[in-house]
Amino acid sequence: MNPGLRRPAPSLLPTLVTAGTSLAGWAAWLGWDQHRDIQPDGTTTGPYEAWQVIGLVLTLLVPLYWAASRHRGTVAVFGPTIGLTVAAFSDWSDDASGLYTVGVVMVTAGSLAATAVVSAVIGATSGPARRAAARQHPAS
């Protein structure tokens, strides 16, 4: 078998794992809550509470940190973004107004930007490059 054909599978696996983790995180934190709250003035909020979104973000930091600290920036950025995009699309696609596509695009853009920034910070402050620099310039 051609060695080039075997190579994409191992490099794709971490992306699929982080995407699957993100999808599972969405299901655990947000997927079960479909109820909108009606306020006394008649307006509706929800369906998600702030604590649910914060829990999802904190959960997503685990696979993102794992990938970024190993200098796998592509995995750290695209894995969670793909997982959240698929989750938002499947969770919101029953909206009759069609506005769910705007929400899905916003989730995609927001998660792409956020994971890129967090991944860059983690990659710059951890991993082999950081340890090598610390060995060359030990703190006094």
MMTF fields as JSON, N, C-alpha, C and O atoms, coordinates in Angstrom:
{
  "mmtfVersion": "1.0.0",
  "mmtfProducer": "UNKNOWN",
  "numBonds": 559,
  "numAtoms": 560,
  "numGroups": 140,
  "numChains": 1,
  "numModels": 1,
  "chainsPerModel": [1],
  "groupsPerChain": [140],
  "chainIdList": ["A"],
  "bondAtomList": [4, 2, 8, 6, 12, 10, 16, 14, 20, 18, 24, 22, 28, 26, 32, 30, 36, 34, 40, 38, 44, 42, 48, 46, 52, 50, 56, 54, 60, 58, 64, 62, 68, 66, 72, 70, 76, 74, 80, 78, 84, 82, 88, 86, 92, 90, 96, 94, 100, 98, 104, 102, 108, 106, 112, 110, 116, 114, 120, 118, 124, 122, 128, 126, 132, 130, 136, 134, 140, 138, 144, 142, 148, 146, 152, 150, 156, 154, 160, 158, 164, 162, 168, 166, 172, 170, 176, 174, 180, 178, 184, 182, 188, 186, 192, 190, 196, 194, 200, 198, 204, 202, 208, 206, 212, 210, 216, 214, 220, 218, 224, 222, 228, 226, 232, 230, 236, 234, 240, 238, 244, 242, 248, 246, 252, 250, 256, 254, 260, 258, 264, 262, 268, 266, 272, 270, 276, 274, 280, 278, 284, 282, 288, 286, 292, 290, 296, 294, 300, 298, 304, 302, 308, 306, 312, 310, 316, 314, 320, 318, 324, 322, 328, 326, 332, 330, 336, 334, 340, 338, 344, 342, 348, 346, 352, 350, 356, 354, 360, 358, 364, 362, 368, 366, 372, 370, 376, 374, 380, 378, 384, 382, 388, 386, 392, 390, 396, 394, 400, 398, 404, 402, 408, 406, 412, 410, 416, 414, 420, 418, 424, 422, 428, 426, 432, 430, 436, 434, 440, 438, 444, 442, 448, 446, 452, 450, 456, 454, 460, 458, 464, 462, 468, 466, 472, 470, 476, 474, 480, 478, 484, 482, 488, 486, 492, 490, 496, 494, 500, 498, 504, 502, 508, 506, 512, 510, 516, 514, 520, 518, 524, 522, 528, 526, 532, 530, 536, 534, 540, 538, 544, 542, 548, 546, 552, 550, 556, 554],
  "bondOrderList": [1, 1, 1, 1, 1, 1, 1, 1, 1, 1, 1, 1, 1, 1, 1, 1, 1, 1, 1, 1, 1, 1, 1, 1, 1, 1, 1, 1, 1, 1, 1, 1, 1, 1, 1, 1, 1, 1, 1, 1, 1, 1, 1, 1, 1, 1, 1, 1, 1, 1, 1, 1, 1, 1, 1, 1, 1, 1, 1, 1, 1, 1, 1, 1, 1, 1, 1, 1, 1, 1, 1, 1, 1, 1, 1, 1, 1, 1, 1, 1, 1, 1, 1, 1, 1, 1, 1, 1, 1, 1, 1, 1, 1, 1, 1, 1, 1, 1, 1, 1, 1, 1, 1, 1, 1, 1, 1, 1, 1, 1, 1, 1, 1, 1, 1, 1, 1, 1, 1, 1, 1, 1, 1, 1, 1, 1, 1, 1, 1, 1, 1, 1, 1, 1, 1, 1, 1, 1, 1],
  "groupList": [{"groupName": "MET", "atomNameList": ["N", "CA", "C", "O"], "elementList": ["N", "C", "C", "O"], "formalChargeList": [0, 0, 0, 0], "bondAtomList": [1, 0, 2, 1, 3, 2], "bondOrderList": [1, 1, 2], "singleLetterCode": "M", "chemCompType": "L-PEPTIDE LINKING"}, {"groupName": "ASN", "atomNameList": ["N", "CA", "C", "O"], "elementList": ["N", "C", "C", "O"], "formalChargeList": [0, 0, 0, 0], "bondAtomList": [1, 0, 2, 1, 3, 2], "bondOrderList": [1, 1, 2], "singleLetterCode": "N", "chemCompType": "L-PEPTIDE LINKING"}, {"groupName": "PRO", "atomNameList": ["N", "CA", "C", "O"], "elementList": ["N", "C", "C", "O"], "formalChargeList": [0, 0, 0, 0], "bondAtomList": [1, 0, 2, 1, 3, 2], "bondOrderList": [1, 1, 2], "singleLetterCode": "P", "chemCompType": "L-PEPTIDE LINKING"}, {"groupName": "GLY", "atomNameList": ["N", "CA", "C", "O"], "elementList": ["N", "C", "C", "O"], "formalChargeList": [0, 0, 0, 0], "bondAtomList": [1, 0, 2, 1, 3, 2], "bondOrderList": [1, 1, 2], "singleLetterCode": "G", "chemCompType": "PEPTIDE LINKING"}, {"groupName": "LEU", "atomNameList": ["N", "CA", "C", "O"], "elementList": ["N", "C", "C", "O"], "formalChargeList": [0, 0, 0, 0], "bondAtomList": [1, 0, 2, 1, 3, 2], "bondOrderList": [1, 1, 2], "singleLetterCode": "L", "chemCompType": "L-PEPTIDE LINKING"}, {"groupName": "ARG", "atomNameList": ["N", "CA", "C", "O"], "elementList": ["N", "C", "C", "O"], "formalChargeList": [0, 0, 0, 0], "bondAtomList": [1, 0, 2, 1, 3, 2], "bondOrderList": [1, 1, 2], "singleLetterCode": "R", "chemCompType": "L-PEPTIDE LINKING"}, {"groupName": "ALA", "atomNameList": ["N", "CA", "C", "O"], "elementList": ["N", "C", "C", "O"], "formalChargeList": [0, 0, 0, 0], "bondAtomList": [1, 0, 2, 1, 3, 2], "bondOrderList": [1, 1, 2], "singleLetterCode": "A", "chemCompType": "L-PEPTIDE LINKING"}, {"groupName": "SER", "atomNameList": ["N", "CA", "C", "O"], "elementList": ["N", "C", "C", "O"], "formalChargeList": [0, 0, 0, 0], "bondAtomList": [1, 0, 2, 1, 3, 2], "bondOrderList": [1, 1, 2], "singleLetterCode": "S", "chemCompType": "L-PEPTIDE LINKING"}, {"groupName": "THR", "atomNameList": ["N", "CA", "C", "O"], "elementList": ["N", "C", "C", "O"], "formalChargeList": [0, 0, 0, 0], "bondAtomList": [1, 0, 2, 1, 3, 2], "bondOrderList": [1, 1, 2], "singleLetterCode": "T", "chemCompType": "L-PEPTIDE LINKING"}, {"groupName": "VAL", "atomNameList": ["N", "CA", "C", "O"], "elementList": ["N", "C", "C", "O"], "formalChargeList": [0, 0, 0, 0], "bondAtomList": [1, 0, 2, 1, 3, 2], "bondOrderList": [1, 1, 2], "singleLetterCode": "V", "chemCompType": "L-PEPTIDE LINKING"}, {"groupName": "TRP", "atomNameList": ["N", "CA", "C", "O"], "elementList": ["N", "C", "C", "O"], "formalChargeList": [0, 0, 0, 0], "bondAtomList": [1, 0, 2, 1, 3, 2], "bondOrderList": [1, 1, 2], "singleLetterCode": "W", "chemCompType": "L-PEPTIDE LINKING"}, {"groupName": "ASP", "atomNameList": ["N", "CA", "C", "O"], "elementList": ["N", "C", "C", "O"], "formalChargeList": [0, 0, 0, 0], "bondAtomList": [1, 0, 2, 1, 3, 2], "bondOrderList": [1, 1, 2], "singleLetterCode": "D", "chemCompType": "L-PEPTIDE LINKING"}, {"groupName": "GLN", "atomNameList": ["N", "CA", "C", "O"], "elementList": ["N", "C", "C", "O"], "formalChargeList": [0, 0, 0, 0], "bondAtomList": [1, 0, 2, 1, 3, 2], "bondOrderList": [1, 1, 2], "singleLetterCode": "Q", "chemCompType": "L-PEPTIDE LINKING"}, {"groupName": "HIS", "atomNameList": ["N", "CA", "C", "O"], "elementList": ["N", "C", "C", "O"], "formalChargeList": [0, 0, 0, 0], "bondAtomList": [1, 0, 2, 1, 3, 2], "bondOrderList": [1, 1, 2], "singleLetterCode": "H", "chemCompType": "L-PEPTIDE LINKING"}, {"groupName": "ILE", "atomNameList": ["N", "CA", "C", "O"], "elementList": ["N", "C", "C", "O"], "formalChargeList": [0, 0, 0, 0], "bondAtomList": [1, 0, 2, 1, 3, 2], "bondOrderList": [1, 1, 2], "singleLetterCode": "I", "chemCompType": "L-PEPTIDE LINKING"}, {"groupName": "TYR", "atomNameList": ["N", "CA", "C", "O"], "elementList": ["N", "C", "C", "O"], "formalChargeList": [0, 0, 0, 0], "bondAtomList": [1, 0, 2, 1, 3, 2], "bondOrderList": [1, 1, 2], "singleLetterCode": "Y", "chemCompType": "L-PEPTIDE LINKING"}, {"groupName": "GLU", "atomNameList": ["N", "CA", "C", "O"], "elementList": ["N", "C", "C", "O"], "formalChargeList": [0, 0, 0, 0], "bondAtomList": [1, 0, 2, 1, 3, 2], "bondOrderList": [1, 1, 2], "singleLetterCode": "E", "chemCompType": "L-PEPTIDE LINKING"}, {"groupName": "PHE", "atomNameList": ["N", "CA", "C", "O"], "elementList": ["N", "C", "C", "O"], "formalChargeList": [0, 0, 0, 0], "bondAtomList": [1, 0, 2, 1, 3, 2], "bondOrderList": [1, 1, 2], "singleLetterCode": "F", "chemCompType": "L-PEPTIDE LINKING"}],
  "groupTypeList": [0, 1, 2, 3, 4, 5, 5, 2, 6, 2, 7, 4, 4, 2, 8, 4, 9, 8, 6, 3, 8, 7, 4, 6, 3, 10, 6, 6, 10, 4, 3, 10, 11, 12, 13, 5, 11, 14, 12, 2, 11, 3, 8, 8, 8, 3, 2, 15, 16, 6, 10, 12, 9, 14, 3, 4, 9, 4, 8, 4, 4, 9, 2, 4, 15, 10, 6, 6, 7, 5, 13, 5, 3, 8, 9, 6, 9, 17, 3, 2, 8, 14, 3, 4, 8, 9, 6, 6, 17, 7, 11, 10, 7, 11, 11, 6, 7, 3, 4, 15, 8, 9, 3, 9, 9, 0, 9, 8, 6, 3, 7, 4, 6, 6, 8, 6, 9, 9, 7, 6, 9, 14, 3, 6, 8, 7, 3, 2, 6, 5, 5, 6, 6, 6, 5, 12, 13, 2, 6, 7],
  "groupIdList": [1, 2, 3, 4, 5, 6, 7, 8, 9, 10, 11, 12, 13, 14, 15, 16, 17, 18, 19, 20, 21, 22, 23, 24, 25, 26, 27, 28, 29, 30, 31, 32, 33, 34, 35, 36, 37, 38, 39, 40, 41, 42, 43, 44, 45, 46, 47, 48, 49, 50, 51, 52, 53, 54, 55, 56, 57, 58, 59, 60, 61, 62, 63, 64, 65, 66, 67, 68, 69, 70, 71, 72, 73, 74, 75, 76, 77, 78, 79, 80, 81, 82, 83, 84, 85, 86, 87, 88, 89, 90, 91, 92, 93, 94, 95, 96, 97, 98, 99, 100, 101, 102, 103, 104, 105, 106, 107, 108, 109, 110, 111, 112, 113, 114, 115, 116, 117, 118, 119, 120, 121, 122, 123, 124, 125, 126, 127, 128, 129, 130, 131, 132, 133, 134, 135, 136, 137, 138, 139, 140],
  "secStructList": [7, 7, 2, 2, 2, 2, 1, 2, 2, 2, 2, 2, 2, 2, 2, 2, 2, 2, 2, 2, 2, 2, 2, 2, 2, 2, 0, 0, 0, 0, 0, 6, 7, 7, 7, 7, 3, 3, 7, 6, 6, 1, 7, 3, 3, 7, 1, 7, 7, 2, 2, 2, 2, 2, 2, 2, 2, 2, 2, 2, 2, 2, 2, 2, 2, 2, 2, 2, 2, 6, 6, 7, 2, 2, 2, 2, 2, 2, 2, 2, 2, 2, 2, 2, 2, 2, 2, 2, 2, 2, 2, 2, 6, 6, 7, 6, 6, 1, 6, 2, 2, 2, 2, 2, 2, 2, 2, 2, 2, 2, 2, 2, 2, 2, 2, 2, 2, 2, 2, 2, 2, 2, 2, 2, 2, 1, 1, 2, 2, 2, 2, 2, 2, 2, 2, 2, 1, 7, 7, 7],
  "xCoordList": [0.841, 0.0, 0.89, 1.938, 0.469, 1.206, 1.242, 0.193, 2.459, 2.532, 1.751, 1.283, 1.601, 0.86, -0.62, -1.284, -1.154, -2.568, -2.858, -3.974, -1.859, -2.063, -1.911, -2.42, -1.251, -0.934, -2.142, -2.196, -3.113, -4.218, -5.062, -5.559, -5.237, -6.096, -5.584, -6.368, -4.298, -3.833, -3.9, -4.135, -3.703, -3.767, -5.212, -5.471, -6.147, -7.553, -8.207, -9.173, -7.7, -8.299, -8.383, -9.449, -7.313, -7.447, -8.497, -9.173, -8.639, -9.658, -11.045, -11.926, -11.242, -12.539, -12.833, -13.981, -11.804, -11.998, -12.389, -13.309, -11.699, -12.057, -13.424, -14.168, -13.759, -15.095, -16.156, -17.197, -15.907, -16.851, -16.998, -18.095, -15.904, -15.951, -16.786, -17.559, -16.63, -17.411, -18.891, -19.746, -19.184, -20.566, -21.193, -22.338, -20.44, -20.931, -21.096, -22.04, -20.185, -20.294, -21.544, -22.226, -21.846, -23.077, -24.297, -25.2, -24.302, -25.444, -25.601, -26.721, -24.487, -24.547, -24.963, -25.738, -24.465, -24.736, -25.966, -26.727, -26.163, -27.213, -28.311, -29.446, -27.996, -28.923, -30.216, -31.224, -30.221, -31.425, -32.382, -33.548, -31.92, -32.744, -33.362, -32.672, -34.623, -35.329, -36.455, -37.233, -36.543, -37.652, -37.292, -36.264, -38.132, -37.947, -38.702, -39.8, -38.092, -38.714, -39.497, -39.01, -40.719, -41.555, -41.438, -41.747, -40.986, -40.802, -42.147, -43.101, -42.234, -43.497, -44.002, -45.206, -43.073, -43.512, -43.91, -44.258, -43.86, -44.281, -43.159, -43.389, -41.956, -40.836, -40.348, -40.582, -39.676, -39.127, -37.612, -37.008, -37.015, -35.557, -35.224, -36.062, -33.969, -33.512, -33.427, -33.509, -33.271, -33.514, -32.335, -32.492, -31.175, -30.01, -29.787, -30.055, -29.289, -28.899, -27.4, -26.674, -26.953, -25.526, -24.651, -23.586, -25.075, -24.262, -24.061, -23.036, -25.03, -24.89, -23.817, -22.99, -23.835, -22.851, -21.453, -20.48, -21.352, -20.063, -19.549, -18.36, -20.416, -20.019, -19.519, -18.531, -20.192, -19.751, -18.377, -17.505, -18.178, -16.886, -15.771, -14.706, -16.007, -14.985, -14.707, -13.564, -15.745, -15.567, -14.737, -13.896, -14.978, -14.25, -12.784, -11.973, -12.439, -11.038, -10.149, -8.957, -10.718, -9.919, -9.358, -8.14, -10.194, -9.604, -8.812, -7.836, -9.227, -8.498, -7.098, -6.121, -6.992, -5.686, -4.83, -3.637, -5.45, -4.711, -4.064, -2.881, -4.819, -4.294, -3.315, -2.252, -3.656, -2.807, -1.477, -0.454, -1.469, -0.218, 0.725, 1.92, 0.204, 1.026, 1.315, 1.777, 1.041, 1.272, 0.541, 1.085, -0.688, -1.593, -2.687, -3.852, -2.283, -3.19, -4.392, -5.501, -4.178, -5.286, -6.342, -7.541, -5.893, -6.814, -7.534, -8.746, -6.787, -7.366, -8.398, -9.364, -8.207, -9.133, -10.308, -11.461, -10.027, -11.093, -11.912, -13.093, -11.346, -12.112, -13.314, -14.446, -13.092, -14.239, -15.192, -16.406, -14.648, -15.508, -16.426, -17.615, -15.896, -16.717, -17.774, -18.943, -17.365, -18.306, -19.434, -20.597, -19.102, -20.127, -21.039, -22.24, -20.474, -21.283, -22.299, -23.474, -21.849, -22.747, -23.813, -24.986, -23.404, -24.354, -25.404, -26.596, -24.968, -25.91, -26.867, -28.068, -26.346, -27.202, -28.25, -29.43, -27.822, -28.783, -29.772, -30.924, -29.328, -30.207, -31.215, -32.348, -30.823, -31.663, -32.376, -33.189, -32.108, -32.628, -34.146, -34.711, -34.803, -36.266, -36.961, -38.187, -36.205, -36.77, -37.476, -36.854, -38.753, -39.551, -39.223, -39.512, -38.625, -38.347, -37.168, -37.046, -36.319, -35.134, -33.97, -32.886, -34.184, -33.118, -32.038, -31.001, -32.275, -31.265, -29.967, -28.892, -30.048, -28.811, -27.942, -26.716, -28.553, -27.784, -27.094, -25.919, -27.81, -27.225, -26.091, -25.071, -26.259, -25.209, -23.964, -22.843, -24.157, -23.008, -22.311, -21.083, -23.088, -22.498, -21.737, -20.664, -22.271, -21.564, -20.268, -19.232, -20.316, -19.122, -18.063, -16.907, -18.448, -17.487, -16.939, -15.737, -17.816, -17.378, -16.459, -15.442, -16.806, -15.956, -14.639, -13.608, -14.651, -13.414, -12.484, -11.293, -13.012, -12.188, -11.693, -10.515, -12.587, -12.21, -11.191, -10.216, -11.4, -10.447, -9.093, -8.057, -9.094, -7.82, -7.022, -5.816, -7.679, -6.979, -6.496, -5.333, -7.375, -7.005, -5.92, -4.997, -6.015, -5.006, -3.642, -2.619, -3.626, -2.365, -1.735, -0.521, -2.554, -2.037, -1.498, -0.401, -2.247, -1.806, -0.552, 0.39, -0.53, 0.634, 1.891, 2.993, 1.728, 2.877, 3.365, 4.526, 2.504, 2.875, 3.079, 3.345, 2.963, 3.14, 3.77, 4.007, 4.029, 4.534, 6.05, 6.723, 6.59, 8.036, 8.828, 9.915, 8.327, 9.068, 9.237, 10.308, 8.2, 8.259, 9.236, 10.011, 9.205, 10.124, 11.564, 12.461, 11.799, 13.158, 13.675, 14.84, 12.825, 13.234, 13.517, 14.429, 12.754, 12.965, 14.288, 14.945, 14.691, 15.963, 17.135, 18.174, 16.973, 18.052, 18.219, 19.335, 17.135, 17.154, 16.472, 15.348, 17.137, 16.478, 16.247, 17.031, 15.164, 14.847, 15.832, 16.244, 16.193, 17.156, 16.484, 17.146],
  "yCoordList": [-1.172, 0.0, 1.241, 1.268, 2.233, 3.482, 4.173, 4.369, 4.553, 5.19, 6.504, 6.879, 7.197, 8.454, 8.255, 9.163, 7.072, 6.803, 6.514, 6.736, 6.021, 5.723, 6.968, 6.993, 7.962, 9.136, 10.02, 10.518, 10.244, 11.142, 10.65, 11.464, 9.347, 8.832, 9.214, 9.723, 8.995, 9.403, 10.914, 11.352, 11.715, 13.163, 13.652, 14.713, 12.902, 13.284, 12.835, 13.45, 11.79, 11.231, 12.244, 12.356, 12.992, 13.97, 15.044, 15.5, 15.45, 16.438, 15.855, 16.531, 14.609, 13.963, 13.75, 13.866, 13.44, 13.241, 14.558, 14.586, 15.65, 16.936, 17.415, 18.037, 17.133, 17.488, 16.673, 17.211, 15.391, 14.542, 14.959, 14.91, 15.366, 15.852, 17.125, 17.302, 18.006, 19.248, 18.959, 19.573, 18.027, 17.633, 17.032, 17.336, 16.184, 15.585, 16.646, 16.588, 17.607, 18.698, 19.525, 19.907, 19.803, 20.545, 19.753, 20.302, 18.466, 17.637, 17.615, 17.676, 17.53, 17.453, 18.776, 18.786, 19.878, 21.172, 21.879, 22.497, 21.79, 22.584, 21.756, 22.218, 20.571, 19.797, 19.417, 19.226, 19.301, 18.868, 20.014, 19.769, 21.246, 22.387, 23.038, 23.737, 22.816, 23.394, 24.323, 24.789, 24.592, 25.365, 26.845, 27.206, 27.689, 29.139, 29.62, 29.152, 30.558, 31.118, 32.371, 33.227, 32.47, 33.646, 34.565, 34.179, 35.783, 36.777, 37.425, 37.317, 38.1, 38.75, 39.786, 40.019, 40.41, 41.412, 40.793, 41.514, 39.468, 38.779, 38.409, 37.667, 38.9, 38.544, 37.144, 36.632, 36.546, 35.206, 35.264, 36.078, 34.399, 34.261, 32.791, 31.909, 32.565, 31.176, 30.646, 31.412, 29.392, 28.362, 28.13, 27.426, 28.692, 28.379, 29.429, 30.614, 28.966, 29.842, 30.092, 29.331, 31.147, 31.501, 30.379, 30.11, 29.715, 28.671, 27.497, 26.819, 27.25, 26.16, 26.49, 25.643, 27.703, 28.119, 28.166, 27.753, 28.667, 28.7, 27.275, 27.014, 26.372, 24.969, 24.369, 23.635, 24.675, 24.176, 24.727, 23.981, 26.01, 26.626, 26.003, 25.684, 25.829, 25.212, 23.774, 23.32, 23.061, 21.683, 21.645, 20.764, 22.599, 22.633, 23.008, 22.739, 23.623, 23.968, 22.735, 22.791, 21.629, 20.415, 19.881, 19.753, 19.561, 19.074, 20.154, 19.851, 21.408, 22.486, 22.594, 22.725, 22.541, 22.596, 21.393, 21.529, 20.226, 19.016, 19.187, 18.89, 19.656, 19.8, 20.961, 20.815, 22.094, 23.282, 23.127, 23.607, 22.477, 22.305, 21.335, 21.302, 20.567, 19.677, 20.294, 19.617, 21.566, 22.345, 21.763, 21.689, 21.355, 20.909, 21.958, 21.714, 23.133, 24.266, 24.009, 24.442, 23.304, 23.009, 22.16, 22.402, 21.178, 20.312, 21.13, 21.001, 21.978, 22.773, 23.77, 24.073, 24.283, 25.274, 24.619, 24.967, 23.679, 23.133, 22.041, 21.903, 21.267, 20.216, 20.765, 20.375, 21.666, 22.225, 23.011, 22.975, 23.71, 24.49, 23.575, 23.861, 22.496, 21.542, 20.926, 20.834, 20.506, 19.893, 20.832, 20.43, 22.08, 23.046, 23.412, 23.607, 23.506, 23.833, 22.727, 23.004, 21.495, 20.362, 20.302, 20.06, 20.522, 20.471, 21.577, 21.323, 22.796, 23.911, 23.667, 23.908, 23.195, 22.931, 21.873, 22.05, 20.778, 19.709, 20.116, 19.684, 20.939, 21.359, 22.413, 22.424, 23.284, 24.421, 24.282, 25.142, 23.246, 23.161, 22.993, 23.088, 22.747, 22.633, 23.987, 24.039, 25.07, 26.419, 26.78, 26.793, 27.068, 27.347, 28.683, 28.882, 29.603, 30.93, 30.913, 31.809, 29.934, 29.884, 30.688, 30.686, 31.372, 32.183, 31.349, 31.88, 30.059, 29.217, 29.244, 29.073, 29.456, 29.503, 30.677, 30.567, 31.789, 32.935, 32.55, 32.862, 31.883, 31.435, 30.452, 30.526, 29.535, 28.55, 29.243, 28.905, 30.202, 30.958, 31.722, 31.797, 32.283, 33.009, 32.068, 32.421, 30.887, 29.898, 29.492, 29.38, 29.27, 28.88, 29.972, 29.699, 31.198, 32.306, 32.568, 32.772, 32.561, 32.818, 31.74, 32.043, 30.487, 29.405, 29.35, 29.019, 29.662, 29.698, 30.785, 30.539, 31.974, 33.07, 32.765, 32.952, 32.3, 32.044, 30.921, 31.044, 29.828, 28.718, 29.095, 28.613, 29.945, 30.388, 31.211, 31.012, 32.121, 32.961, 32.124, 32.221, 31.306, 30.493, 29.49, 29.257, 28.905, 27.96, 28.63, 28.05, 29.837, 30.565, 30.887, 30.769, 31.29, 31.603, 30.346, 30.364, 29.271, 28.016, 27.498, 27.071, 27.532, 27.059, 27.862, 27.313, 29.15, 30.004, 29.867, 30.159, 29.432, 29.383, 27.981, 27.822, 26.977, 25.615, 24.74, 25.17, 23.53, 22.547, 22.533, 23.193, 21.789, 21.587, 22.875, 23.018, 23.801, 25.038, 25.846, 26.401, 25.914, 26.653, 25.996, 26.686, 24.663, 23.959, 24.118, 24.271, 24.085, 24.265, 25.658, 25.82, 26.662, 28.025, 28.184, 28.919, 27.511, 27.592, 26.931, 27.388, 25.881, 25.23, 26.113, 26.114, 26.866, 27.718, 28.945, 29.432, 29.441, 30.64, 30.378, 30.83, 29.651, 29.344, 30.612, 31.559, 30.606, 31.743, 31.796, 30.766, 32.983, 33.14, 33.075, 33.189],
  "zCoordList": [0.0, 0.0, 0.0, 0.645, -0.71, -0.811, 0.56, 1.173, 1.057, 2.374, 2.44, 3.515, 1.337, 1.321, 1.587, 2.087, 1.258, 1.49, 2.962, 3.432, 3.685, 5.105, 5.973, 7.093, 5.503, 6.307, 6.655, 7.78, 5.757, 6.119, 7.282, 8.06, 7.424, 8.494, 9.879, 10.68, 10.206, 11.536, 11.757, 12.883, 10.724, 10.918, 10.995, 11.562, 10.438, 10.494, 11.795, 12.247, 12.387, 13.6, 14.752, 15.358, 15.087, 16.181, 15.901, 16.824, 14.651, 14.297, 14.521, 15.053, 14.121, 14.325, 15.806, 16.234, 16.587, 18.027, 18.695, 19.512, 18.355, 18.961, 18.473, 19.231, 17.223, 16.718, 17.443, 17.82, 17.641, 18.363, 19.82, 20.376, 20.432, 21.813, 21.902, 22.844, 20.927, 20.898, 20.697, 21.336, 19.813, 19.564, 20.823, 21.16, 21.509, 22.757, 23.845, 24.633, 23.887, 24.848, 24.617, 25.568, 23.355, 23.026, 23.51, 24.142, 23.204, 23.609, 25.121, 25.63, 25.843, 27.3, 27.931, 28.888, 27.416, 28.037, 27.464, 28.208, 26.149, 25.51, 24.849, 24.735, 24.422, 23.601, 24.268, 23.588, 25.559, 26.265, 26.57, 26.878, 26.492, 26.883, 25.643, 24.901, 25.422, 24.278, 24.711, 23.879, 26.003, 26.57, 26.661, 27.234, 26.101, 26.219, 27.449, 27.75, 28.148, 29.349, 28.981, 28.242, 29.506, 29.261, 30.475, 31.602, 30.216, 31.266, 31.618, 30.848, 32.778, 33.174, 32.167, 32.063, 31.422, 30.441, 29.104, 28.169, 29.008, 27.79, 26.84, 25.885, 27.073, 26.211, 26.546, 27.64, 25.598, 25.817, 25.812, 25.113, 26.592, 26.621, 26.484, 26.669, 26.151, 26.093, 24.686, 23.726, 24.553, 25.556, 26.5, 27.497, 26.224, 27.042, 28.113, 27.915, 29.258, 30.359, 30.261, 29.621, 30.888, 30.837, 31.387, 30.831, 32.468, 33.07, 32.117, 32.18, 31.235, 30.274, 29.239, 28.904, 28.744, 27.742, 28.359, 27.727, 29.587, 30.28, 30.491, 30.308, 30.866, 31.03, 29.729, 29.722, 28.627, 27.327, 26.979, 26.535, 27.172, 26.854, 27.687, 27.159, 28.979, 29.828, 29.425, 29.475, 29.029, 28.56, 27.275, 27.098, 26.388, 25.117, 25.28, 24.394, 26.4, 26.629, 26.77, 26.467, 27.224, 27.425, 26.105, 25.988, 25.099, 23.845, 23.111, 22.424, 23.253, 22.605, 23.203, 22.466, 24.515, 25.165, 24.767, 24.494, 24.74, 24.36, 22.995, 22.83, 22.025, 20.666, 20.553, 19.95, 21.118, 20.968, 21.694, 21.204, 22.836, 23.576, 22.859, 23.152, 21.944, 21.122, 19.761, 18.842, 19.649, 18.428, 17.226, 16.125, 17.456, 16.401, 16.272, 16.587, 15.799, 15.708, 14.828, 15.14, 13.728, 12.826, 13.525, 13.382, 14.271, 15.013, 16.078, 16.25, 16.799, 17.88, 17.369, 18.071, 16.16, 15.615, 14.911, 15.168, 14.032, 13.202, 13.869, 13.552, 14.768, 15.443, 16.204, 15.919, 17.171, 17.891, 16.99, 17.187, 16.015, 15.109, 14.313, 14.172, 13.8, 13.041, 13.955, 13.58, 15.151, 16.078, 16.473, 16.493, 16.788, 17.184, 16.021, 16.208, 14.827, 13.656, 13.369, 13.125, 13.399, 13.162, 14.257, 13.974, 15.501, 16.608, 16.495, 16.669, 16.205, 16.078, 14.918, 15.042, 13.799, 12.643, 12.972, 12.672, 13.586, 13.866, 14.964, 14.948, 15.912, 17.007, 16.565, 17.045, 15.671, 15.306, 13.967, 13.628, 13.201, 11.83, 11.742, 10.653, 12.854, 12.811, 12.966, 13.067, 12.985, 13.099, 11.796, 10.733, 11.875, 10.682, 10.034, 8.854, 10.785, 10.23, 9.265, 8.429, 9.363, 8.507, 9.047, 8.463, 10.153, 10.735, 11.414, 11.811, 11.546, 12.172, 11.385, 11.962, 10.072, 9.282, 9.71, 9.715, 10.065, 10.563, 11.87, 12.068, 12.751, 14.009, 13.807, 14.493, 12.876, 12.607, 12.052, 12.432, 11.166, 10.626, 11.754, 11.788, 12.667, 13.795, 14.724, 15.213, 14.971, 15.792, 15.115, 15.771, 13.809, 13.065, 13.128, 13.452, 12.822, 12.817, 14.217, 14.392, 15.203, 16.569, 17.106, 17.731, 16.87, 17.367, 16.609, 17.195, 15.332, 14.558, 15.097, 15.289, 15.341, 15.861, 17.276, 17.579, 18.131, 19.522, 19.631, 20.373, 18.904, 18.992, 18.389, 18.847, 17.373, 16.786, 17.794, 17.941, 18.479, 19.46, 20.639, 21.033, 21.203, 22.36, 21.979, 22.76, 20.813, 20.347, 20.189, 20.552, 19.655, 19.489, 20.842, 21.01, 21.796, 23.133, 23.801, 24.36, 23.748, 24.362, 23.669, 24.336, 22.355, 21.618, 21.926, 21.947, 22.162, 22.455, 23.895, 24.185, 24.785, 26.202, 26.751, 27.943, 25.924, 26.431, 25.367, 24.238, 25.745, 24.804, 24.72, 25.512, 23.77, 23.663, 23.44, 24.0, 22.652, 22.382, 23.666, 23.911, 24.476, 25.74, 26.704, 27.366, 26.79, 27.692, 27.236, 28.065, 25.92, 25.406, 25.719, 26.081, 25.584, 25.907, 27.389, 27.767, 28.233, 29.668, 30.053, 30.989, 29.365, 29.644, 29.235, 29.896, 28.148, 27.675, 28.557, 28.74, 29.098, 29.932, 31.257, 31.475, 32.149, 33.42, 34.238, 34.184, 34.987, 35.85, 37.005, 37.54, 37.369, 38.469, 39.8, 40.832]
}
